[in-house]
Amino acid sequence: MSQKRRTFLKSLGLAGFGLTLSTDLLQAKPAVPAKGKDLSVISIKGRVQAQGKGLAGVAVSDGINVTQTDAKGNYELASNATADFVRVSVPRGYAFTNDKGIARFYKKIEPANGRFRADFELEKLQQDDSKHNFIVWADPQMISEADAEQLKTVSAPDTQQLVKSYGPDALFHGFGCGDLVWDKFELFDDYKEAVSTTSIPFFQVIGNHDMDLDARTDDLSARTFKELFGPTYYSFNRGEVHYVVLDDVFFIGVSKKYIGYITEQQLAWLEQDLALVKPGTTVVVNLHIPAYTRQHIRSNEKEESMGGVVANRKELYRLLSPYKAHIMSGHTHFNEKIVTGDNLVEHVHGTVCGAWWTGPICYDGTPNGYGVYEVTGGEVKWYYKSVGHPKQHQMRVYPVGAVPEMPQQLAVNVWNWDPAWKVEWLEDGKRMGEMQRQTGLDPLSVELHLGAQKPAKHKWVEPHSTDHLFFAKPSAAAQRITIQVTDRFNTVFKEEVDMKELSRL
């Protein structure tokens, strides 16, 4: 036996068999032949009804094709064994069926003899839903029981109180906008417990930390998520708004490696879904990885991060172009608004967990919190709700010199700013005009996060540049400074500071 041959057999643990080992054994045939992909045809039928009466024109899908119910509420889909759920796109005027707050709008496909029946019973709302509200929780991202306690005992009760402040008749729903946990699937129960505390139904978005990291392909990476929350992409309606959830986290088969990408199957489904929506309608899309952010520009990087934006977002934009669209995302742990023309606003949300539960802020200085959206007809208004603060808390003022690059100027972080906002300042009651916006590091983030030893819980967290910092140079004699911020909806927020007290901070 040659040395090369002996070494090879030894590496297989078979050297003792010598030359008597058969060629068949070396070829390592599987004991059971591999099965091909099941593409068998499945006929799916069912009925969508409320109080025994069929509902016409309701969209139903298997995730591949979309159909509508007939005049009696019946539908039929020619599907196949690759489809996993039948989902109903709940029409306006109907409640969201849920299990302790977790929305249940789907049925798992379990065919018998090539057939499956899925009926949906809906409950009609007792009020007009043209006026309603929703919240976006980005990245609860728990990795420990301590993180889970923070979500359950601080963030969720804050959300519940916010909902209560709107009165008992207000309609609310929520989105868990991905990274519901941080690869620790046992903490999904804590997420569900937190959702139940809010007293409103939640729809879930899959994030990169919600995927099965032992999957060999993206197709198999949502196994656990689907078992708990159903399909990863779907739609529903409330009032005059059409809501969509997409899965834009594409797992590339290596643990914790992914790109921002929307598959062809989803885009083909979305095209069918939106074909049933009247042009000009407000459409709200929820996904985890932002379609786009300007973070690479702020960080002076030549290229966008493949895991930080959606690579094929142009097709998403094209499909949304006939509508008044909003895209909701998380993932980044900073807050950013991107307004494109008259029809598209991208909302990149600061996170519920802030900088991974290390303190009170994200690494751009945005407080731990969530987005709140108020809908009237097709119009959407919004604000950012900081956990533990009143809704009027929309800025943080820093003393002169807090930003070293601007040694003679005071700074203000206005985290939910967009180009329609106005940030002005007054010195001892005298209007001084608008403050100057400039990219930089939030001083509190620098204090809490900068350096190899900070924060102690996750030492890799560092401050990130933000473009919602504003600066003004007060005179030496200034005693009181007032910051007046007017958002795009003409809501005015004010902060008045004593220069002597501010300088001590």
Short mmCIF file of C-alpha atoms in Angstrom, two decimals:
data_model
loop_
_atom_site.label_atom_id
_atom_site.label_comp_id
_atom_site.label_asym_id
_atom_site.label_seq_id
_atom_site.Cartn_x
_atom_site.Cartn_y
_atom_site.Cartn_z
CA MET A 1 0.00 0.00 0.00
CA SER A 2 1.43 3.37 -0.94
CA GLN A 3 2.08 5.91 1.78
CA LYS A 4 -0.39 8.35 0.16
CA ARG A 5 -3.06 5.64 0.06
CA ARG A 6 -2.41 4.65 3.69
CA THR A 7 -2.60 8.27 4.84
CA PHE A 8 -5.94 8.73 3.07
CA LEU A 9 -7.42 5.59 4.64
CA LYS A 10 -6.11 6.62 8.06
CA SER A 11 -7.84 9.95 7.75
CA LEU A 12 -11.08 8.00 7.30
CA GLY A 13 -10.31 5.78 10.29
CA LEU A 14 -10.09 2.75 7.95
CA ALA A 15 -6.37 1.96 7.70
CA GLY A 16 -6.82 -1.35 9.52
CA PHE A 17 -8.92 -2.66 6.63
CA GLY A 18 -5.92 -2.54 4.33
CA LEU A 19 -6.46 -3.37 0.69
CA THR A 20 -9.53 -5.52 1.38
CA LEU A 21 -11.74 -2.35 1.56
CA SER A 22 -14.18 -2.33 -1.34
CA THR A 23 -14.51 0.51 -3.79
CA ASP A 24 -18.22 0.74 -2.95
CA LEU A 25 -17.46 1.55 0.69
CA LEU A 26 -15.02 4.27 -0.26
CA GLN A 27 -17.73 5.94 -2.33
CA ALA A 28 -19.80 6.32 0.88
CA LYS A 29 -23.20 5.66 -0.59
CA PRO A 30 -26.04 6.90 1.61
CA ALA A 31 -27.98 4.19 3.42
CA VAL A 32 -31.24 5.77 2.23
CA PRO A 33 -31.47 7.31 -1.25
CA ALA A 34 -31.86 11.08 -1.17
CA LYS A 35 -35.36 12.28 -1.92
CA GLY A 36 -36.05 14.78 -4.63
CA LYS A 37 -37.97 17.96 -3.99
CA ASP A 38 -41.68 17.34 -3.62
CA LEU A 39 -43.51 19.35 -6.26
CA SER A 40 -46.77 17.45 -6.10
CA VAL A 41 -49.91 19.43 -6.87
CA ILE A 42 -52.14 20.47 -3.97
CA SER A 43 -55.65 21.84 -4.36
CA ILE A 44 -56.44 24.36 -1.65
CA LYS A 45 -60.00 25.45 -1.05
CA GLY A 46 -61.80 27.32 1.66
CA ARG A 47 -64.12 30.10 2.71
CA VAL A 48 -63.64 33.47 4.36
CA GLN A 49 -66.64 34.52 6.40
CA ALA A 50 -67.91 36.60 9.31
CA GLN A 51 -70.94 35.56 11.37
CA GLY A 52 -71.72 32.85 8.85
CA LYS A 53 -71.75 35.21 5.88
CA GLY A 54 -69.14 34.82 3.15
CA LEU A 55 -66.93 37.82 2.43
CA ALA A 56 -66.32 38.68 -1.21
CA GLY A 57 -63.11 40.06 -2.71
CA VAL A 58 -60.78 39.01 0.12
CA ALA A 59 -57.22 38.23 -0.99
CA VAL A 60 -55.94 34.77 -0.06
CA SER A 61 -52.47 33.42 -0.87
CA ASP A 62 -50.23 30.40 -0.49
CA GLY A 63 -47.16 32.64 -0.72
CA ILE A 64 -46.81 31.87 -4.41
CA ASN A 65 -50.10 32.94 -5.98
CA VAL A 66 -52.81 35.32 -4.85
CA THR A 67 -56.51 34.88 -5.47
CA GLN A 68 -59.72 36.51 -4.23
CA THR A 69 -62.85 35.10 -2.69
CA ASP A 70 -66.00 34.97 -4.83
CA ALA A 71 -69.37 36.50 -3.98
CA LYS A 72 -70.01 33.76 -1.40
CA GLY A 73 -66.59 34.02 0.22
CA ASN A 74 -65.18 30.90 -1.39
CA TYR A 75 -61.70 30.64 -2.90
CA GLU A 76 -59.55 28.05 -4.62
CA LEU A 77 -55.80 27.88 -5.16
CA ALA A 78 -53.84 25.49 -7.35
CA SER A 79 -50.75 25.07 -5.17
CA ASN A 80 -47.93 22.60 -4.66
CA ALA A 81 -46.03 20.91 -1.86
CA THR A 82 -43.45 23.72 -1.55
CA ALA A 83 -46.09 26.10 -0.14
CA ASP A 84 -46.16 26.22 3.65
CA PHE A 85 -49.06 28.45 4.71
CA VAL A 86 -52.37 29.76 3.46
CA ARG A 87 -52.69 33.38 4.57
CA VAL A 88 -55.66 35.69 4.41
CA SER A 89 -55.10 39.40 3.79
CA VAL A 90 -57.52 40.67 6.43
CA PRO A 91 -59.77 43.30 4.81
CA ARG A 92 -60.52 46.69 6.28
CA GLY A 93 -63.18 46.76 8.95
CA TYR A 94 -62.22 43.46 10.58
CA ALA A 95 -60.34 42.61 13.76
CA PHE A 96 -56.97 40.91 13.79
CA THR A 97 -57.31 37.37 15.13
CA ASN A 98 -54.53 36.85 17.66
CA ASP A 99 -53.23 34.55 20.35
CA LYS A 100 -52.29 36.70 23.37
CA GLY A 101 -51.26 39.46 20.99
CA ILE A 102 -49.52 37.33 18.33
CA ALA A 103 -51.44 37.80 15.06
CA ARG A 104 -52.86 34.58 13.58
CA PHE A 105 -54.00 35.15 9.99
CA TYR A 106 -52.76 31.89 8.47
CA LYS A 107 -53.10 28.12 8.47
CA LYS A 108 -50.27 25.65 8.00
CA ILE A 109 -50.78 23.56 4.87
CA GLU A 110 -51.18 19.90 5.83
CA PRO A 111 -52.63 18.17 2.75
CA ALA A 112 -54.31 14.81 2.54
CA ASN A 113 -54.53 13.10 -0.85
CA GLY A 114 -53.43 16.28 -2.57
CA ARG A 115 -56.13 18.44 -0.97
CA PHE A 116 -56.26 20.96 1.85
CA ARG A 117 -59.07 23.09 3.19
CA ALA A 118 -58.49 26.35 5.04
CA ASP A 119 -61.47 28.35 6.27
CA PHE A 120 -61.11 31.73 7.97
CA GLU A 121 -63.63 33.21 10.40
CA LEU A 122 -63.23 36.98 10.80
CA GLU A 123 -64.79 39.32 13.33
CA LYS A 124 -66.22 42.63 12.18
CA LEU A 125 -65.04 45.70 14.09
CA GLN A 126 -67.64 47.72 15.93
CA GLN A 127 -66.12 51.00 14.73
CA ASP A 128 -64.76 52.62 11.61
CA ASP A 129 -61.06 51.82 11.28
CA SER A 130 -60.22 54.72 8.97
CA LYS A 131 -58.62 56.26 12.03
CA HIS A 132 -56.13 53.94 13.70
CA ASN A 133 -52.59 53.76 15.03
CA PHE A 134 -49.64 51.41 14.99
CA ILE A 135 -46.26 51.11 16.64
CA VAL A 136 -42.95 49.67 15.45
CA TRP A 137 -40.69 47.82 17.87
CA ALA A 138 -37.32 47.45 16.17
CA ASP A 139 -34.84 44.93 17.58
CA PRO A 140 -35.89 43.77 21.03
CA GLN A 141 -32.82 41.54 20.48
CA MET A 142 -32.54 39.73 23.81
CA ILE A 143 -29.58 37.50 24.53
CA SER A 144 -30.13 36.91 28.26
CA GLU A 145 -32.83 36.72 30.91
CA ALA A 146 -31.67 40.15 32.10
CA ASP A 147 -32.41 41.59 28.66
CA ALA A 148 -35.79 39.85 28.65
CA GLU A 149 -36.67 41.39 32.01
CA GLN A 150 -35.89 44.83 30.63
CA LEU A 151 -38.23 44.26 27.71
CA LYS A 152 -41.00 42.83 29.88
CA THR A 153 -40.81 45.20 32.84
CA VAL A 154 -39.76 48.49 31.18
CA SER A 155 -40.36 48.64 27.40
CA ALA A 156 -43.63 46.70 27.23
CA PRO A 157 -45.30 48.58 30.11
CA ASP A 158 -44.18 51.86 28.52
CA THR A 159 -45.90 50.78 25.31
CA GLN A 160 -49.02 49.73 27.20
CA GLN A 161 -49.24 53.14 28.90
CA LEU A 162 -48.78 54.87 25.54
CA VAL A 163 -51.66 52.85 24.07
CA LYS A 164 -53.88 53.60 27.09
CA SER A 165 -53.22 57.33 26.70
CA TYR A 166 -55.18 57.25 23.44
CA GLY A 167 -58.35 56.13 25.20
CA PRO A 168 -60.28 52.84 25.33
CA ASP A 169 -61.68 53.08 21.81
CA ALA A 170 -58.41 53.72 19.97
CA LEU A 171 -57.42 51.06 17.44
CA PHE A 172 -53.80 49.96 17.67
CA HIS A 173 -51.61 47.24 16.23
CA GLY A 174 -47.87 46.68 16.40
CA PHE A 175 -44.94 45.31 14.45
CA GLY A 176 -42.02 43.41 15.90
CA CYS A 177 -39.63 44.59 13.20
CA GLY A 178 -37.11 41.76 13.39
CA ASP A 179 -34.34 40.57 15.71
CA LEU A 180 -36.99 39.67 18.23
CA VAL A 181 -34.25 37.71 19.98
CA TRP A 182 -30.48 37.49 19.63
CA ASP A 183 -30.02 33.91 18.41
CA LYS A 184 -31.37 32.60 21.74
CA PHE A 185 -34.61 30.96 20.64
CA GLU A 186 -35.64 30.09 24.18
CA LEU A 187 -36.25 33.83 24.64
CA PHE A 188 -39.02 33.90 22.02
CA ASP A 189 -41.37 33.05 24.92
CA ASP A 190 -40.24 36.23 26.67
CA TYR A 191 -40.91 38.23 23.51
CA LYS A 192 -44.42 36.79 23.31
CA GLU A 193 -44.98 37.57 27.00
CA ALA A 194 -43.89 41.18 26.42
CA VAL A 195 -46.25 41.49 23.45
CA SER A 196 -49.16 40.20 25.53
CA THR A 197 -48.43 42.95 28.07
CA THR A 198 -49.01 45.70 25.50
CA SER A 199 -52.66 44.63 25.02
CA ILE A 200 -52.50 45.08 21.22
CA PRO A 201 -52.05 42.56 18.35
CA PHE A 202 -48.53 42.33 16.93
CA PHE A 203 -47.36 41.23 13.50
CA GLN A 204 -43.85 39.79 13.33
CA VAL A 205 -40.96 40.44 10.91
CA ILE A 206 -38.03 38.01 10.71
CA GLY A 207 -34.57 39.43 11.45
CA ASN A 208 -31.08 38.07 10.97
CA HIS A 209 -30.94 37.01 14.64
CA ASP A 210 -34.24 35.13 14.33
CA MET A 211 -32.89 32.65 11.75
CA ASP A 212 -31.83 29.03 12.20
CA LEU A 213 -28.08 29.34 11.79
CA ASP A 214 -27.62 25.62 11.17
CA ALA A 215 -29.67 25.79 7.96
CA ARG A 216 -27.84 24.96 4.75
CA THR A 217 -29.69 27.58 2.69
CA ASP A 218 -31.92 30.61 3.12
CA ASP A 219 -34.94 28.47 2.22
CA LEU A 220 -34.55 26.55 5.48
CA SER A 221 -33.40 29.37 7.76
CA ALA A 222 -36.86 30.46 8.97
CA ARG A 223 -37.91 27.06 10.31
CA THR A 224 -38.26 28.08 13.97
CA PHE A 225 -39.71 31.51 13.19
CA LYS A 226 -42.42 29.94 11.03
CA GLU A 227 -43.31 27.42 13.73
CA LEU A 228 -43.91 30.27 16.16
CA PHE A 229 -45.23 33.13 14.02
CA GLY A 230 -46.27 31.77 10.64
CA PRO A 231 -45.22 33.07 7.21
CA THR A 232 -42.35 35.53 6.82
CA TYR A 233 -44.17 37.60 4.19
CA TYR A 234 -47.85 38.52 3.96
CA SER A 235 -50.26 41.47 3.83
CA PHE A 236 -53.35 42.86 5.53
CA ASN A 237 -55.51 45.97 5.54
CA ARG A 238 -56.72 48.43 8.11
CA GLY A 239 -58.82 51.43 7.16
CA GLU A 240 -57.56 52.88 3.90
CA VAL A 241 -54.02 51.54 4.38
CA HIS A 242 -52.55 48.36 2.91
CA TYR A 243 -49.85 46.77 5.08
CA VAL A 244 -47.13 44.42 3.84
CA VAL A 245 -44.48 42.41 5.69
CA LEU A 246 -41.42 41.13 3.80
CA ASP A 247 -38.43 38.92 4.61
CA ASP A 248 -35.32 40.73 3.34
CA VAL A 249 -32.73 38.82 5.37
CA PHE A 250 -31.07 36.37 2.99
CA PHE A 251 -29.00 33.72 4.78
CA ILE A 252 -25.97 32.63 2.74
CA GLY A 253 -25.37 29.31 4.49
CA VAL A 254 -22.61 30.38 6.87
CA SER A 255 -23.41 31.07 10.52
CA LYS A 256 -24.38 34.74 11.05
CA LYS A 257 -23.68 35.66 7.41
CA TYR A 258 -26.46 37.28 5.42
CA ILE A 259 -27.23 39.97 2.88
CA GLY A 260 -30.14 42.34 2.43
CA TYR A 261 -32.08 40.82 -0.46
CA ILE A 262 -35.71 40.15 -1.46
CA THR A 263 -36.19 36.86 -3.28
CA GLU A 264 -37.89 36.55 -6.65
CA GLN A 265 -40.70 34.50 -5.12
CA GLN A 266 -41.52 37.34 -2.72
CA LEU A 267 -41.33 40.00 -5.42
CA ALA A 268 -43.61 37.94 -7.68
CA TRP A 269 -46.04 37.53 -4.79
CA LEU A 270 -45.85 41.25 -3.94
CA GLU A 271 -46.58 42.18 -7.54
CA GLN A 272 -49.77 40.11 -7.40
CA ASP A 273 -50.68 41.43 -3.98
CA LEU A 274 -50.31 45.08 -5.00
CA ALA A 275 -52.22 44.50 -8.24
CA LEU A 276 -55.32 44.30 -6.04
CA VAL A 277 -54.55 47.66 -4.40
CA LYS A 278 -55.81 50.86 -6.00
CA PRO A 279 -53.00 53.21 -7.18
CA GLY A 280 -52.65 56.18 -4.85
CA THR A 281 -53.39 54.06 -1.78
CA THR A 282 -51.09 54.36 1.22
CA VAL A 283 -48.96 51.22 1.48
CA VAL A 284 -46.83 50.51 4.56
CA VAL A 285 -44.06 47.93 4.07
CA ASN A 286 -42.33 46.37 7.07
CA LEU A 287 -38.97 44.61 6.76
CA HIS A 288 -35.92 44.20 8.98
CA ILE A 289 -32.90 45.38 7.00
CA PRO A 290 -33.49 48.92 5.69
CA ALA A 291 -34.06 49.22 1.97
CA TYR A 292 -31.53 52.06 2.16
CA THR A 293 -29.63 54.18 4.67
CA ARG A 294 -26.94 56.85 4.24
CA GLN A 295 -24.73 55.34 6.95
CA HIS A 296 -21.95 54.43 4.52
CA ILE A 297 -21.80 58.10 3.44
CA ARG A 298 -21.65 59.34 7.04
CA SER A 299 -18.91 56.82 7.77
CA ASN A 300 -16.90 57.77 4.63
CA GLU A 301 -17.16 54.25 3.25
CA LYS A 302 -16.95 53.69 -0.49
CA GLU A 303 -19.65 51.05 -0.65
CA GLU A 304 -22.87 50.15 1.10
CA SER A 305 -22.78 47.24 3.52
CA MET A 306 -24.21 44.12 1.88
CA GLY A 307 -25.85 43.25 5.18
CA GLY A 308 -27.00 46.80 5.89
CA VAL A 309 -29.26 47.63 2.94
CA VAL A 310 -31.35 45.74 0.39
CA ALA A 311 -29.25 45.05 -2.69
CA ASN A 312 -32.21 44.76 -5.09
CA ARG A 313 -34.29 47.57 -3.59
CA LYS A 314 -34.86 49.24 -6.98
CA GLU A 315 -37.47 46.62 -7.85
CA LEU A 316 -39.20 47.20 -4.53
CA TYR A 317 -39.24 50.93 -5.25
CA ARG A 318 -40.69 50.26 -8.70
CA LEU A 319 -43.52 48.15 -7.31
CA LEU A 320 -44.30 50.85 -4.74
CA SER A 321 -44.12 53.77 -7.19
CA PRO A 322 -47.91 53.95 -7.87
CA TYR A 323 -48.62 54.31 -4.14
CA LYS A 324 -47.98 56.61 -1.19
CA ALA A 325 -45.43 54.35 0.47
CA HIS A 326 -43.72 54.05 3.83
CA ILE A 327 -40.97 51.52 4.47
CA MET A 328 -40.42 50.54 8.12
CA SER A 329 -37.18 48.90 9.22
CA GLY A 330 -34.84 48.31 12.16
CA HIS A 331 -31.51 46.43 12.21
CA THR A 332 -29.18 49.44 12.41
CA HIS A 333 -29.60 50.60 16.02
CA PHE A 334 -29.82 54.20 14.86
CA ASN A 335 -32.69 56.45 13.78
CA GLU A 336 -32.96 57.89 10.28
CA LYS A 337 -35.64 59.25 7.97
CA ILE A 338 -35.16 59.21 4.19
CA VAL A 339 -37.72 61.10 2.12
CA THR A 340 -37.77 60.45 -1.63
CA GLY A 341 -40.07 62.63 -3.73
CA ASP A 342 -43.73 62.82 -2.83
CA ASN A 343 -44.47 59.13 -2.54
CA LEU A 344 -41.85 57.43 -0.35
CA VAL A 345 -40.64 57.80 3.23
CA GLU A 346 -38.21 55.28 4.70
CA HIS A 347 -38.30 55.03 8.49
CA VAL A 348 -35.15 53.44 9.94
CA HIS A 349 -35.99 53.02 13.61
CA GLY A 350 -33.99 53.42 16.74
CA THR A 351 -34.32 50.23 18.73
CA VAL A 352 -36.22 49.01 21.74
CA CYS A 353 -32.94 47.60 23.08
CA GLY A 354 -30.89 50.73 22.26
CA ALA A 355 -27.26 49.68 22.01
CA TRP A 356 -28.03 46.05 22.86
CA TRP A 357 -29.38 46.73 26.36
CA THR A 358 -26.18 48.47 27.49
CA GLY A 359 -27.85 51.72 28.56
CA PRO A 360 -30.48 54.33 27.69
CA ILE A 361 -29.52 55.14 24.08
CA CYS A 362 -28.68 53.72 20.67
CA TYR A 363 -25.19 54.46 19.40
CA ASP A 364 -26.32 57.56 17.51
CA GLY A 365 -27.77 59.04 20.71
CA THR A 366 -31.38 58.13 19.93
CA PRO A 367 -33.06 56.95 23.15
CA ASN A 368 -34.23 53.36 23.48
CA GLY A 369 -37.73 53.49 22.07
CA TYR A 370 -40.13 52.84 19.22
CA GLY A 371 -42.02 54.54 16.42
CA VAL A 372 -45.63 55.61 16.86
CA TYR A 373 -47.84 56.19 13.79
CA GLU A 374 -51.25 57.85 13.69
CA VAL A 375 -53.38 57.14 10.62
CA THR A 376 -56.38 59.13 9.44
CA GLY A 377 -57.72 57.96 6.09
CA GLY A 378 -54.64 57.64 3.90
CA GLU A 379 -52.59 60.19 5.85
CA VAL A 380 -49.89 59.06 8.26
CA LYS A 381 -48.33 61.13 11.07
CA TRP A 382 -45.58 59.90 13.33
CA TYR A 383 -43.27 60.53 16.26
CA TYR A 384 -40.59 58.65 18.16
CA LYS A 385 -41.48 57.52 21.67
CA SER A 386 -38.52 57.30 24.05
CA VAL A 387 -38.98 54.64 26.72
CA GLY A 388 -39.36 56.27 30.12
CA HIS A 389 -39.95 59.76 28.73
CA PRO A 390 -43.08 61.68 27.73
CA LYS A 391 -43.90 61.84 24.02
CA GLN A 392 -42.69 65.47 23.96
CA HIS A 393 -39.11 64.28 24.54
CA GLN A 394 -37.74 64.80 21.03
CA MET A 395 -34.24 66.26 21.55
CA ARG A 396 -31.21 66.37 23.83
CA VAL A 397 -29.22 69.59 24.38
CA TYR A 398 -25.47 69.57 25.04
CA PRO A 399 -23.28 72.40 26.40
CA VAL A 400 -20.81 74.50 24.42
CA GLY A 401 -17.80 72.41 23.46
CA ALA A 402 -19.46 69.02 24.03
CA VAL A 403 -18.53 68.16 20.45
CA PRO A 404 -14.75 68.78 20.20
CA GLU A 405 -14.91 69.63 16.50
CA MET A 406 -17.27 72.51 17.36
CA PRO A 407 -15.61 73.99 20.49
CA GLN A 408 -17.60 77.25 20.61
CA GLN A 409 -21.03 75.83 19.87
CA LEU A 410 -23.74 74.07 21.79
CA ALA A 411 -25.22 70.97 20.20
CA VAL A 412 -28.67 69.41 19.96
CA ASN A 413 -29.53 65.88 18.88
CA VAL A 414 -32.95 65.84 17.17
CA TRP A 415 -33.22 62.12 16.51
CA ASN A 416 -36.44 61.96 14.49
CA TRP A 417 -35.49 64.85 12.20
CA ASP A 418 -36.20 64.84 8.49
CA PRO A 419 -35.79 67.60 5.87
CA ALA A 420 -39.28 69.00 6.54
CA TRP A 421 -38.37 69.83 10.16
CA LYS A 422 -37.16 73.22 11.35
CA VAL A 423 -34.66 73.54 14.23
CA GLU A 424 -34.39 77.12 15.60
CA TRP A 425 -32.85 78.73 18.63
CA LEU A 426 -33.45 81.78 20.82
CA GLU A 427 -30.93 83.55 23.01
CA ASP A 428 -32.50 85.25 26.04
CA GLY A 429 -35.80 85.41 24.17
CA LYS A 430 -34.34 86.77 20.95
CA ARG A 431 -34.81 84.67 17.83
CA MET A 432 -31.44 83.77 16.34
CA GLY A 433 -32.59 81.74 13.34
CA GLU A 434 -32.09 78.12 12.38
CA MET A 435 -29.36 75.94 13.83
CA GLN A 436 -26.79 74.39 11.51
CA ARG A 437 -27.00 70.66 10.86
CA GLN A 438 -23.75 68.74 10.74
CA THR A 439 -22.66 65.11 10.89
CA GLY A 440 -20.88 64.07 14.05
CA LEU A 441 -20.86 61.84 17.12
CA ASP A 442 -23.46 62.24 19.83
CA PRO A 443 -21.65 63.35 23.02
CA LEU A 444 -23.59 61.00 25.32
CA SER A 445 -22.82 58.09 23.00
CA VAL A 446 -19.15 59.05 23.13
CA GLU A 447 -19.30 59.09 26.92
CA LEU A 448 -21.07 55.74 27.21
CA HIS A 449 -19.63 53.81 24.26
CA LEU A 450 -16.26 55.11 23.09
CA GLY A 451 -13.23 53.04 23.99
CA ALA A 452 -12.16 49.44 24.27
CA GLN A 453 -13.58 49.06 27.79
CA LYS A 454 -16.98 50.69 27.22
CA PRO A 455 -19.69 49.69 27.57
CA ALA A 456 -18.72 46.89 29.95
CA LYS A 457 -21.60 44.64 28.85
CA HIS A 458 -20.67 44.64 25.14
CA LYS A 459 -17.28 46.25 24.66
CA TRP A 460 -17.51 46.21 20.85
CA VAL A 461 -20.27 48.85 20.87
CA GLU A 462 -18.96 52.19 19.57
CA PRO A 463 -20.61 55.54 18.73
CA HIS A 464 -21.70 56.00 15.11
CA SER A 465 -21.86 59.24 13.15
CA THR A 466 -25.27 60.80 12.82
CA ASP A 467 -26.58 63.61 10.65
CA HIS A 468 -29.27 64.79 13.08
CA LEU A 469 -26.96 66.96 15.19
CA PHE A 470 -27.54 70.73 15.18
CA PHE A 471 -25.21 73.53 16.31
CA ALA A 472 -25.38 77.20 17.36
CA LYS A 473 -22.83 79.63 18.81
CA PRO A 474 -24.24 81.58 21.78
CA SER A 475 -22.73 84.87 22.89
CA ALA A 476 -20.57 85.06 26.00
CA ALA A 477 -23.32 86.98 27.82
CA ALA A 478 -26.10 84.49 27.01
CA GLN A 479 -28.03 83.34 30.05
CA ARG A 480 -30.89 81.25 28.65
CA ILE A 481 -31.10 79.34 25.40
CA THR A 482 -34.36 78.01 23.95
CA ILE A 483 -34.36 75.32 21.28
CA GLN A 484 -37.56 75.26 19.25
CA VAL A 485 -38.13 72.31 16.94
CA THR A 486 -41.07 72.15 14.54
CA ASP A 487 -41.74 68.80 12.90
CA ARG A 488 -43.30 68.22 9.45
CA PHE A 489 -46.77 68.18 11.03
CA ASN A 490 -46.24 71.62 12.64
CA THR A 491 -45.97 70.16 16.12
CA VAL A 492 -43.62 72.34 18.18
CA PHE A 493 -41.22 70.96 20.80
CA LYS A 494 -39.21 73.27 23.07
CA GLU A 495 -36.29 72.87 25.43
CA GLU A 496 -35.13 75.83 27.53
CA VAL A 497 -31.76 75.61 29.26
CA ASP A 498 -29.83 77.80 31.68
CA MET A 499 -26.35 78.29 30.28
CA LYS A 500 -24.68 78.06 33.70
CA GLU A 501 -26.48 74.85 34.57
CA LEU A 502 -25.87 73.43 31.10
CA SER A 503 -22.15 74.11 31.37
CA ARG A 504 -21.97 71.91 34.47
CA LEU A 505 -23.23 68.88 32.59
#
